[in-house]
XYZ file of C-alpha atoms in Angstrom:
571
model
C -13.659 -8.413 -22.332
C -12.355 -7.525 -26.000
C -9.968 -5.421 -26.998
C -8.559 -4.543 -30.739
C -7.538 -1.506 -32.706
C -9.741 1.553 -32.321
C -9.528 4.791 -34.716
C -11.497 8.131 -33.412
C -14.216 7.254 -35.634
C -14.642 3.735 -33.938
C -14.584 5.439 -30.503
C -17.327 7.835 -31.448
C -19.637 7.048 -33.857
C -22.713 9.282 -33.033
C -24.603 7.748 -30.796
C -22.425 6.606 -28.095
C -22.093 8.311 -25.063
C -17.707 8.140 -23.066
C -18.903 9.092 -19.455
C -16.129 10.070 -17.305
C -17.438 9.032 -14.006
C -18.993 12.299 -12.742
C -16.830 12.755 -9.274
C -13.375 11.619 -10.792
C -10.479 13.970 -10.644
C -10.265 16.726 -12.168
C -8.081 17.248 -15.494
C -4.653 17.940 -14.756
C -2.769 17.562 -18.225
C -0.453 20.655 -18.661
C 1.406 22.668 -20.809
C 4.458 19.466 -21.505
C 1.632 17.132 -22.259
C 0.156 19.531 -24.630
C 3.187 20.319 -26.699
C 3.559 16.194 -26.882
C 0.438 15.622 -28.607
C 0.563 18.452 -30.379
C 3.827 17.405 -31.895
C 2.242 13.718 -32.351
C -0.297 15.506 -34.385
C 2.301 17.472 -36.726
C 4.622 13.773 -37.168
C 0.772 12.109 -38.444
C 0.222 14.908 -40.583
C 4.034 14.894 -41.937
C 4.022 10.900 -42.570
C 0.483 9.784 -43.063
C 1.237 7.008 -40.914
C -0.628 4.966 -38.445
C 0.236 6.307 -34.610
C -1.075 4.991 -31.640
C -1.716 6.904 -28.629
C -1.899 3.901 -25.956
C -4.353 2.158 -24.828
C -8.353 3.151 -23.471
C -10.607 1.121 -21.331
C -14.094 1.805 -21.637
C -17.175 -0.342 -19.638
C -20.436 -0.931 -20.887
C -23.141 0.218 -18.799
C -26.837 -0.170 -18.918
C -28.890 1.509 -21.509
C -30.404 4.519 -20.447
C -34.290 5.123 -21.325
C -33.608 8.159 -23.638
C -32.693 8.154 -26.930
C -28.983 7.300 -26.487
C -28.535 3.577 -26.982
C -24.706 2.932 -25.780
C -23.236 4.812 -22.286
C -19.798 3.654 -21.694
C -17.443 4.743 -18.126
C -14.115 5.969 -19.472
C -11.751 4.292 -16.929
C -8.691 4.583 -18.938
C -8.194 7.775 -20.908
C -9.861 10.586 -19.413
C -6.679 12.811 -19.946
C -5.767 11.947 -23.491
C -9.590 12.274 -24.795
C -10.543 15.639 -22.869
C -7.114 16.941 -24.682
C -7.798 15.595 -28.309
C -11.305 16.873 -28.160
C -10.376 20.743 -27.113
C -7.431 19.938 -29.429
C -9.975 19.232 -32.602
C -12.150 21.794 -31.503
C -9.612 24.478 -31.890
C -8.375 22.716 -34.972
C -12.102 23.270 -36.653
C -12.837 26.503 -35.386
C -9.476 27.691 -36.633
C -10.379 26.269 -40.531
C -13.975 27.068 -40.560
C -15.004 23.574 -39.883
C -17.285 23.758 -36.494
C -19.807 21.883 -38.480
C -16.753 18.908 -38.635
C -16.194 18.873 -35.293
C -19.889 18.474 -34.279
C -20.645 15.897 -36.932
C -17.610 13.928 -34.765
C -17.966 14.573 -31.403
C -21.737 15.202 -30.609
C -24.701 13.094 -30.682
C -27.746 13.529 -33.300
C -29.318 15.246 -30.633
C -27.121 17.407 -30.184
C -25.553 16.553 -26.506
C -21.542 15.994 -26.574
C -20.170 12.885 -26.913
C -18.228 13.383 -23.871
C -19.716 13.549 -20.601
C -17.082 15.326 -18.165
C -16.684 15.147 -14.577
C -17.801 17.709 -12.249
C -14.910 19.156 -11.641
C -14.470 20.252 -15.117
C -17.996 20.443 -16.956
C -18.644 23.990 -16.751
C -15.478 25.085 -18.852
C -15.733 21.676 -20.958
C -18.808 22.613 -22.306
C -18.257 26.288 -22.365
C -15.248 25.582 -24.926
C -16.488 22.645 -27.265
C -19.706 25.031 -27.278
C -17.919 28.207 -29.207
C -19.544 28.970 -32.461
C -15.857 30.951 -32.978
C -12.299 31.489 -31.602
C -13.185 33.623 -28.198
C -10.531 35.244 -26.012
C -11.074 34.074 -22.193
C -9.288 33.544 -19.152
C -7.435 30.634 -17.832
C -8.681 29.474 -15.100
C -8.315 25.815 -15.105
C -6.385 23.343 -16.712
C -9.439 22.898 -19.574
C -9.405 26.625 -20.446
C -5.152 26.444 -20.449
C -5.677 24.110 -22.433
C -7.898 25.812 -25.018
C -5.892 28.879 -25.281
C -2.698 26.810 -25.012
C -3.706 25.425 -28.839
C -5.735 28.459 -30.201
C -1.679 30.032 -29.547
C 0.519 26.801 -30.755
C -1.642 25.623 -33.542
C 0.628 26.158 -36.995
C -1.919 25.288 -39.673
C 0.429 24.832 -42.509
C 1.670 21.286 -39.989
C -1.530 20.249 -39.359
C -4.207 18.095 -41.832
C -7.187 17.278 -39.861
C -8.096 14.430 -42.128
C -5.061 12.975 -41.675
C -4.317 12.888 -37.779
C -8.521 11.320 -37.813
C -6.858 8.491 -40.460
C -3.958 8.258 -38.298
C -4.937 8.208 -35.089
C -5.124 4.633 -33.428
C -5.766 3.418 -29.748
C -5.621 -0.117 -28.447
C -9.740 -0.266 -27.183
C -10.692 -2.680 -23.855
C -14.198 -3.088 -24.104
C -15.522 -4.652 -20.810
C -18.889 -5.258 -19.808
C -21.517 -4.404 -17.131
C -20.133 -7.722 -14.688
C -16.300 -7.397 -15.436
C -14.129 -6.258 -12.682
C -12.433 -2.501 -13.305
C -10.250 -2.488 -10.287
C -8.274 -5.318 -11.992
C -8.266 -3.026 -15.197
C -7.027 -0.236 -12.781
C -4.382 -2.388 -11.114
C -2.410 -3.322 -14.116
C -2.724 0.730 -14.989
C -1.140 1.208 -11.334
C 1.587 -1.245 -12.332
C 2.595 0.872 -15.265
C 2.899 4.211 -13.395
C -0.682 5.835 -13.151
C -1.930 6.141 -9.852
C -5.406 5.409 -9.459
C -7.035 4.580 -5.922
C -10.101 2.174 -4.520
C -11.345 5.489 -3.189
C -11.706 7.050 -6.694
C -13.856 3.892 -7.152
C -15.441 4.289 -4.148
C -16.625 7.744 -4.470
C -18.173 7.045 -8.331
C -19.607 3.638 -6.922
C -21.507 6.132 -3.624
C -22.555 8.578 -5.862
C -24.131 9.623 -9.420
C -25.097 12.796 -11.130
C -27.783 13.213 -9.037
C -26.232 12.774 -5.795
C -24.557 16.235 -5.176
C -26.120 17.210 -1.697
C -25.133 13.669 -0.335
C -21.364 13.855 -2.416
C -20.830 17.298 -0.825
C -22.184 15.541 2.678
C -20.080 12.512 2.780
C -17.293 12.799 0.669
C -16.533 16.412 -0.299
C -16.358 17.717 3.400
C -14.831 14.545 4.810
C -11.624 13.714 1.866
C -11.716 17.184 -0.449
C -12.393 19.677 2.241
C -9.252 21.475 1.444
C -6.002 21.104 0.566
C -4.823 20.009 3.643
C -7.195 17.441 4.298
C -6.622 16.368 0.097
C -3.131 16.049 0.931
C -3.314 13.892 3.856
C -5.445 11.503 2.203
C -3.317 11.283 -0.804
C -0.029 10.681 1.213
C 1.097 7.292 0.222
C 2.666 4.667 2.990
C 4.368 1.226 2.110
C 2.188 -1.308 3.437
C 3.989 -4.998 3.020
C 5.153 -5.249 -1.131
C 2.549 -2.244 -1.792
C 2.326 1.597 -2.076
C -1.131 2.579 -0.635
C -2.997 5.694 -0.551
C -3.983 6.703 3.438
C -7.815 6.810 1.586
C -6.966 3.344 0.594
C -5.366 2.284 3.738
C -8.718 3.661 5.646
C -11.295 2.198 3.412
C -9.626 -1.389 4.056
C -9.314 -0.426 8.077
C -13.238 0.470 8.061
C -14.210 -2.899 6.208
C -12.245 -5.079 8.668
C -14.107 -3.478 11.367
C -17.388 -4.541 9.813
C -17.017 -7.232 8.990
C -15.297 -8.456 12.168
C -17.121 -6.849 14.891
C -19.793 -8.931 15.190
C -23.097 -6.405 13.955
C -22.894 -8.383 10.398
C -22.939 -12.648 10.139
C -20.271 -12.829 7.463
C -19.368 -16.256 5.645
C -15.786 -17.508 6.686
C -15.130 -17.118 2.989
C -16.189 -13.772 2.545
C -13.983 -12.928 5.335
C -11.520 -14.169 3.497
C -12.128 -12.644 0.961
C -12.184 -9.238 2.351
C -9.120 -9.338 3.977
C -6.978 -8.806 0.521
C -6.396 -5.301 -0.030
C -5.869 -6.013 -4.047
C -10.065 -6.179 -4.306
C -10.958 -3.674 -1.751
C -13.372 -2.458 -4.517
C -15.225 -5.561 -5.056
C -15.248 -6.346 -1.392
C -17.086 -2.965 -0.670
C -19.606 -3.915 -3.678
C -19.987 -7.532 -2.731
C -20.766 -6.742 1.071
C -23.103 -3.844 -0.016
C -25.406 -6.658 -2.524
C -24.979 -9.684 -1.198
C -25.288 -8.858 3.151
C -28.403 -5.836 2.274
C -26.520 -2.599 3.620
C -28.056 0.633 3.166
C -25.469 2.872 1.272
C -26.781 5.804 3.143
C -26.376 4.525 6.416
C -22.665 3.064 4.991
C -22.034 6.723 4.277
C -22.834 8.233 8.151
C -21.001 5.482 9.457
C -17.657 6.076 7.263
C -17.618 9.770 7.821
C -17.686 9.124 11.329
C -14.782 6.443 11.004
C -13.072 9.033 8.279
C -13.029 12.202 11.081
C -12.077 9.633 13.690
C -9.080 8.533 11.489
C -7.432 12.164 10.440
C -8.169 13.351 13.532
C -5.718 10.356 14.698
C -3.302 8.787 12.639
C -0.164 11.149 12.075
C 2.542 9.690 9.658
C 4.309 12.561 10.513
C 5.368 11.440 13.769
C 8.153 10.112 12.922
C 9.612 13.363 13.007
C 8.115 15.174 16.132
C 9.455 14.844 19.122
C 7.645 11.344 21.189
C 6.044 12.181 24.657
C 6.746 9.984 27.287
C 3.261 9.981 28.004
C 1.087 6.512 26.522
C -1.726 6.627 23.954
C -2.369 7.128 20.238
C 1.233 9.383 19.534
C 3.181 6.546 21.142
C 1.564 3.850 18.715
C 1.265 6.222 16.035
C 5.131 5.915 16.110
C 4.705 2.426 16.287
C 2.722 2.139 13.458
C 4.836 4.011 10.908
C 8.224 4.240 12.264
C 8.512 0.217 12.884
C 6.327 -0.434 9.761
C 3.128 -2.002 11.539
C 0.289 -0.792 9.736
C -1.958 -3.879 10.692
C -2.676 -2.305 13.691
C -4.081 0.361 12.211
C -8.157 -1.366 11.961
C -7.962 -2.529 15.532
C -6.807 1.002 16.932
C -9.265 2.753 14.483
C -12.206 0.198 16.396
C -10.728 1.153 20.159
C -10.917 4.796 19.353
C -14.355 4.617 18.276
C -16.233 2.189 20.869
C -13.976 4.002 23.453
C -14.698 7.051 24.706
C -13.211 7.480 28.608
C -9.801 8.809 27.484
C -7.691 6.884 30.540
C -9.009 3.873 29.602
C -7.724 4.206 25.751
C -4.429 5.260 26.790
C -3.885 2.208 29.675
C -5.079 -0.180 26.604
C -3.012 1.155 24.462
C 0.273 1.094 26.780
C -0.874 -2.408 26.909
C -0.624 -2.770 22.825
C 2.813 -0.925 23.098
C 4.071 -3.134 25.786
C 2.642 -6.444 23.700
C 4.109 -5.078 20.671
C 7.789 -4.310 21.888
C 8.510 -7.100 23.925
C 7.461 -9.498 21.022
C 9.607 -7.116 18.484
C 12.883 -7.976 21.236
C 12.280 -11.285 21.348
C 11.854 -12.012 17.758
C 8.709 -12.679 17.591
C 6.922 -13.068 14.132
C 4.233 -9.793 13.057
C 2.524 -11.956 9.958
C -0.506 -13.086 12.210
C -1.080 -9.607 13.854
C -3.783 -8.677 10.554
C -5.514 -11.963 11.836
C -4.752 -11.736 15.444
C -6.100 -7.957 16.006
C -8.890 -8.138 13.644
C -10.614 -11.591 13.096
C -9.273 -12.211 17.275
C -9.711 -9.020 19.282
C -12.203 -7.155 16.870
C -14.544 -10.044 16.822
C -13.976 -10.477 20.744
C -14.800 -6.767 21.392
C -11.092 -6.584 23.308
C -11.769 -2.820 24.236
C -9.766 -2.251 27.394
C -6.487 -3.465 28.876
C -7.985 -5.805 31.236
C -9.968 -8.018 28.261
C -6.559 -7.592 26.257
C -4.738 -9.364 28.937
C -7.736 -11.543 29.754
C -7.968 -12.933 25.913
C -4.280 -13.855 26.257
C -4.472 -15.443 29.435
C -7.271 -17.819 28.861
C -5.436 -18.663 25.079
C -2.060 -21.240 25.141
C -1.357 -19.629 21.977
C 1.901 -20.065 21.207
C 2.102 -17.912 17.902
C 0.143 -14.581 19.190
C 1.928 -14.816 23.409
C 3.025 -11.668 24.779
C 6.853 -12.764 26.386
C 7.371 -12.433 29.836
C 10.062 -11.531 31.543
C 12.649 -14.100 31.169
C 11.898 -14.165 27.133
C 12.845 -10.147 27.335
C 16.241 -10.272 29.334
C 16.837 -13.090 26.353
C 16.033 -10.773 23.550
C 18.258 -8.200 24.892
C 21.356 -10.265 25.534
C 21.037 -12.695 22.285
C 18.358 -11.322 19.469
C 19.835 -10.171 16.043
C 17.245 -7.336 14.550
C 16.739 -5.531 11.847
C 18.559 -2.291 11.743
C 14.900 -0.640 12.087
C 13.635 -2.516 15.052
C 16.772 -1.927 16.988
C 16.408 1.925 16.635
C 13.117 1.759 17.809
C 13.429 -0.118 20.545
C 15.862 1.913 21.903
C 14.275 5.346 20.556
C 11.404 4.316 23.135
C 13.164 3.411 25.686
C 14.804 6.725 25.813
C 11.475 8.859 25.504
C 11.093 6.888 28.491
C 14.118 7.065 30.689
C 14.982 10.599 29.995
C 13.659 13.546 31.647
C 12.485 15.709 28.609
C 12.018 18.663 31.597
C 15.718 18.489 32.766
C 17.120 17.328 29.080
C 18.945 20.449 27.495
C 18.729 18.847 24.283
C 15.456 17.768 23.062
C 14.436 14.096 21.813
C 14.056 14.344 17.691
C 11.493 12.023 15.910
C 12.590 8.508 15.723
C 13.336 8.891 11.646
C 15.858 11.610 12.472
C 18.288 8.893 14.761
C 20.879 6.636 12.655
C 21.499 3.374 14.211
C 25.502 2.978 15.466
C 27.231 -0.278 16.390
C 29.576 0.624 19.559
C 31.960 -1.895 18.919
C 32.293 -1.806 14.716
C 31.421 -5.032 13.143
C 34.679 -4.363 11.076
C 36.956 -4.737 14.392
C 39.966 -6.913 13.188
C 42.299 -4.108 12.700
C 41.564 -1.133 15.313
C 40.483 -3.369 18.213
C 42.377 -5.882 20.686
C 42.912 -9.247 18.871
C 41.095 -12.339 19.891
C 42.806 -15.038 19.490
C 41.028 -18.184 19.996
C 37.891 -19.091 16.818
C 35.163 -19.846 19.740
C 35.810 -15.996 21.340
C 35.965 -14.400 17.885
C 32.030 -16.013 17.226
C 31.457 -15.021 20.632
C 32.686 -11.400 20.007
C 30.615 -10.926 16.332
C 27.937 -11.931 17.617
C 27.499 -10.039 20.806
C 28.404 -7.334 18.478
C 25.046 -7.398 17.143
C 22.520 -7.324 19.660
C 21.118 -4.426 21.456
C 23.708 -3.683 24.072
C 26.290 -2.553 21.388
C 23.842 -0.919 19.610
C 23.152 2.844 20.003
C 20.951 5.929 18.337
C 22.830 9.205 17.634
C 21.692 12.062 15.483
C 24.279 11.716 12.601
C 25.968 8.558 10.952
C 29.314 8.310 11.888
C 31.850 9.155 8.886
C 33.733 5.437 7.724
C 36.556 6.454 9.134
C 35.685 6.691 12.907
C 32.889 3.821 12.329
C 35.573 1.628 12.396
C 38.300 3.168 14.361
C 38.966 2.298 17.939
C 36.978 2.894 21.102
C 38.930 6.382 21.683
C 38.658 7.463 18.660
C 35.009 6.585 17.498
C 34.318 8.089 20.943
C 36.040 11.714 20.447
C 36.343 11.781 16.552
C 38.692 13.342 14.678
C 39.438 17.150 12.897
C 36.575 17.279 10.993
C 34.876 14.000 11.413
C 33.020 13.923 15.017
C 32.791 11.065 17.166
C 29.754 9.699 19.457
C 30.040 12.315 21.874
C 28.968 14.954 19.258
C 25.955 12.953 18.006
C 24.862 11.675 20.989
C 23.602 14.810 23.248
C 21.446 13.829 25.596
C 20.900 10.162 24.974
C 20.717 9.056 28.293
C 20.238 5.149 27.175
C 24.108 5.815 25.660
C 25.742 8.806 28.041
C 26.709 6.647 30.711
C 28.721 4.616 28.967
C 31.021 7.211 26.910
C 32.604 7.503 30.070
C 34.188 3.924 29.479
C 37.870 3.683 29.294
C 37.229 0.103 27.313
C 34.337 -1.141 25.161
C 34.214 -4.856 25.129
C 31.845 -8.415 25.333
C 31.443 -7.709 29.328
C 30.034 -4.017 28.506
C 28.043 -4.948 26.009
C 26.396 -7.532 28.752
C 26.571 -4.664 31.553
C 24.666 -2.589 29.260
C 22.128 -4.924 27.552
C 20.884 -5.894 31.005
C 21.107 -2.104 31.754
C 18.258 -1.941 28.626
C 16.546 -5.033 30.157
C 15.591 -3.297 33.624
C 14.219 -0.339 32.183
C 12.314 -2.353 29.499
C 11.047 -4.181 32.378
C 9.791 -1.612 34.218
C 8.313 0.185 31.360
C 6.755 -2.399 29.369
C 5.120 -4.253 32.532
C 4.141 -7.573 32.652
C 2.138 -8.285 35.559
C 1.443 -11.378 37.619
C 3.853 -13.185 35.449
């Protein structure tokens, strides 16, 4: 890699060839980005000064047969370059100077400098092609773009030999080997949002690949805006921000590299478990274990129809049946933040195709999941444990799920049985967002959504109350002795003193006392307003007291039903 200081001239010097990678996106730089650069260009022209305009990454690539010696990818700059070019050209058609603005930006034979993506091609040629100023119609962002500056352009603020003095970029030069996705994750780091996918899609396919691009990509991720949109939607996965394109690209590599078709090194596994070189994983599997791209390509549309068709992040605001199967853990998934389950469901729904048998495994999965969530039990193995275990063990039904954990003593990846649950409901401190879930599916599950006047909202729409208010000193009964005040703050925590309700209680009645939190006050309503119809609560509003003893009556109250609903059998 080397990097220094570029000017235009260095960047193209008439026989190198920028190539935006052909199925990148398209240009989206608007009218506020315009009028910055165009005001960049009137300060240059004003002070005859040095001004630098960030930084470009270009990579080498191999030399092409014709007469063009140098092909670079523009990875870094796409935006700023397709702007200064239609900028420049307007600039030279409004003095006279076309024959400038060829010398500059196209080749001795003639071809642009710039190869554009497909998206925008047609009108980037059309424009940097006019022998004069032309009046058309804006259609795209390119042709805004051009009639944007043939408008704003103020000649007597403008001296095109000084902006091409002036003009400075900090230049990356990698070559063929060197590893863009780093490149591109230090660019994510600074605010510009660029995907493995985007990778992906230029890695698949090439100029000439249309038919298969339009096949495999096009109809499966760009179909429309709906579909664009639901790939784009952007989850927190662990420390990261991830793209659902992203997040499916890593779930499809786990799967093929764990179940079993493919001999994979240990440390290749390893390898292709980190999410920061998806990109390099997907190239180093592809050379180095002999996969045909093509038959890469019918597989991952497959996988890709299977996983939209599926996985709703939006169900965190629907209403959850009571009924088991993919809704149930697709609340699992994103409303209690366990997106590692996300290859090994992906695998059952594909190598599964009797419906019953999906749904019993995955009441199984929900049940495993849960009961280790009560109890305390650590998540960090699950990426190993569902993948590299159950993927590679080809755990496709509830019977082999229960089988594996049987014949394992595995003390990290156990599902708890019953005793372990009645503990986790009497003594475990959660997080605020476990606790509301737990309960959230316990009550799709005890009430009757038929009979239930009010209906059951998505488990992102329920704020998490503490019955008794950890701030209790000065609206509840005293306790006098140290040991019973412990006692008392900590029973205060667990799950039978917590409660879901539809609204956060205002401070005031948070804290207040049990017959006032209950009713509310003037404005300010109490738990009987915001708690229609929560049957895992309802019972217990009738209460004339709230104190250690109900908190016991009704944790064990939340233990039965758990019980009964996430079944354990022949314990």
């Amino acid at each position: 890699m080397e990097a220094g200081k570029r000017t235009i001239n260095d960047i193209f010097n008439g026989n190198r060839v920028l190539e935006i990678p052909f199925f990148q996106r398209a240009y989206v730089w608007s009218e506020k980005q315009w009028e910055r650069l165009l005001e960049d260009m009137e300060l240059m022209t004003a002070s005859n000064k040095p001004h630098f305009l960030g930084s470009v990454i270009l990579k080498q690539q191999k030399t092409p047969s014709n007469e063009v010696s140098d092909v670079r990818t523009l990875i870094d700059g796409q935006q700023r370059f397709t702007t200064l070019i239609i900028f420049f050209k307007v600039l030279c058609l409004k003095t006279d100077r076309n024959f400038s603005f060829e010398r500059l930006f196209k080749l001795e034979n003639g071809e642009l400098a710039l190869w554009h993506n497909h998206n925008d091609i047609e009108s980037f040629q059309r424009v940097l092609n006019f022998r004069e100023l032309e009046e058309i119609e804006s259609k795209d962002n390119i042709l805004k773009a051009y009639n944007f500056f043939k408008d704003k352009l103020n000649l007597e603020k403008l001296d095109r030999q000084k902006i091409l003095n002036n003009i400075m970029f900090v230049a990356i030069d990698l070559d063929e080997q060197e590893d863009e996705q780093q490149i591109f994750d230090t660019i994510n780091s600074l605010g510009v949002r660029l995907t493995t996918a985007e990778l992906l899609k230029n890695y698949f396919f090439n100029r000439n690949d249309i038919d298969d691009y339009e096949t495999y990509w096009k109809n499966v991720f760009e179909k429309d805006n709906e579909t664009k949109n639901y790939w784009d939607r952007e989850m927190t996965t662990g420390r990261l921000r991830r793209a659902f394109i992203d997040l499916f690209f890593y779930s499809y590599l786990q799967i093929k590299i764990y179940q079993g078709e493919l001999t994979i090194r240990t440390e290749d596994k390893i390898e292709f478990s980190k999410v920061e070189i998806l990109f390099e994983s997907y190239k180093k599997i592809i050379r180095e274990y002999n996969l045909d791209k093509g038959e890469l390509l019918i597989e991952i549309k497959e996988y890709a129809n299977l996983f939209k068709e599926n996985f709703d992040y939006d169900i965190t605001s629907k209403q959850l049946t009571r009924d088991f199967g993919i809704e149930r853990i697709n609340a699992i998934i994103f409303g209690l933040d366990t997106s590692t389950l996300i290859p090994y469901v992906l695998f059952v729904l594909k190598n599964v195709a009797d419906e019953n048998q999906r749904n019993e495994l995955f009441e199984f999965i929900e049940c495993y999941v849960m009961r280790r969530i009560v109890v305390k039990a650590t998540n960090k193995n699950y990426n190993q444990f569902f993948t590299d275990r159950l993927i590679s063990s080809g755990v496709i039904s509830k019977e082999q799920f229960r089988e594996y954990l049987s014949n394992r003593n595995d003390e990290v990846n156990y599902l708890p049985n019953d005793r372990k649950l009645k503990e986790g409901f009497h003594e475990s401190v959660l997080i605020n967002q476990q606790s509301r879930g737990i309960i959230y599916f316990l009550e799709s599950r005890i009430r009757d959504q038929q009979r239930q006047a009010t209906q059951l909202l998505g488990i992102s729409q329920y704020s998490l109350e503490h019955l008794m208010p950890k701030r209790w000193e000065n609206q509840w009964a005293n306790v006098p002795m140290q040991e019973d005040r412990d006692f008392r703050n900590l029973k205060l925590k667990t799950l039978g003193n917590l409660s879901i309700i539809t609204q956060s209680l205002n401070a005031s009645i948070r804290d207040s006392n049990w017959e006032t939190k209950k009713k509310g006050f003037e404005r300010h309503g109490g738990l009987k307003r915001y708690s229609g119809g929560i049957e895992t609560l309802a019972p217990y509003l009738d209460k004339q007291e709230w104190n250690e003893q109900e908190i016991q009556n009704r944790a064990e109250f939340l233990f039965t039903n758990a019980m009964s609903i996430w079944k354990v059998e022949d314990e």
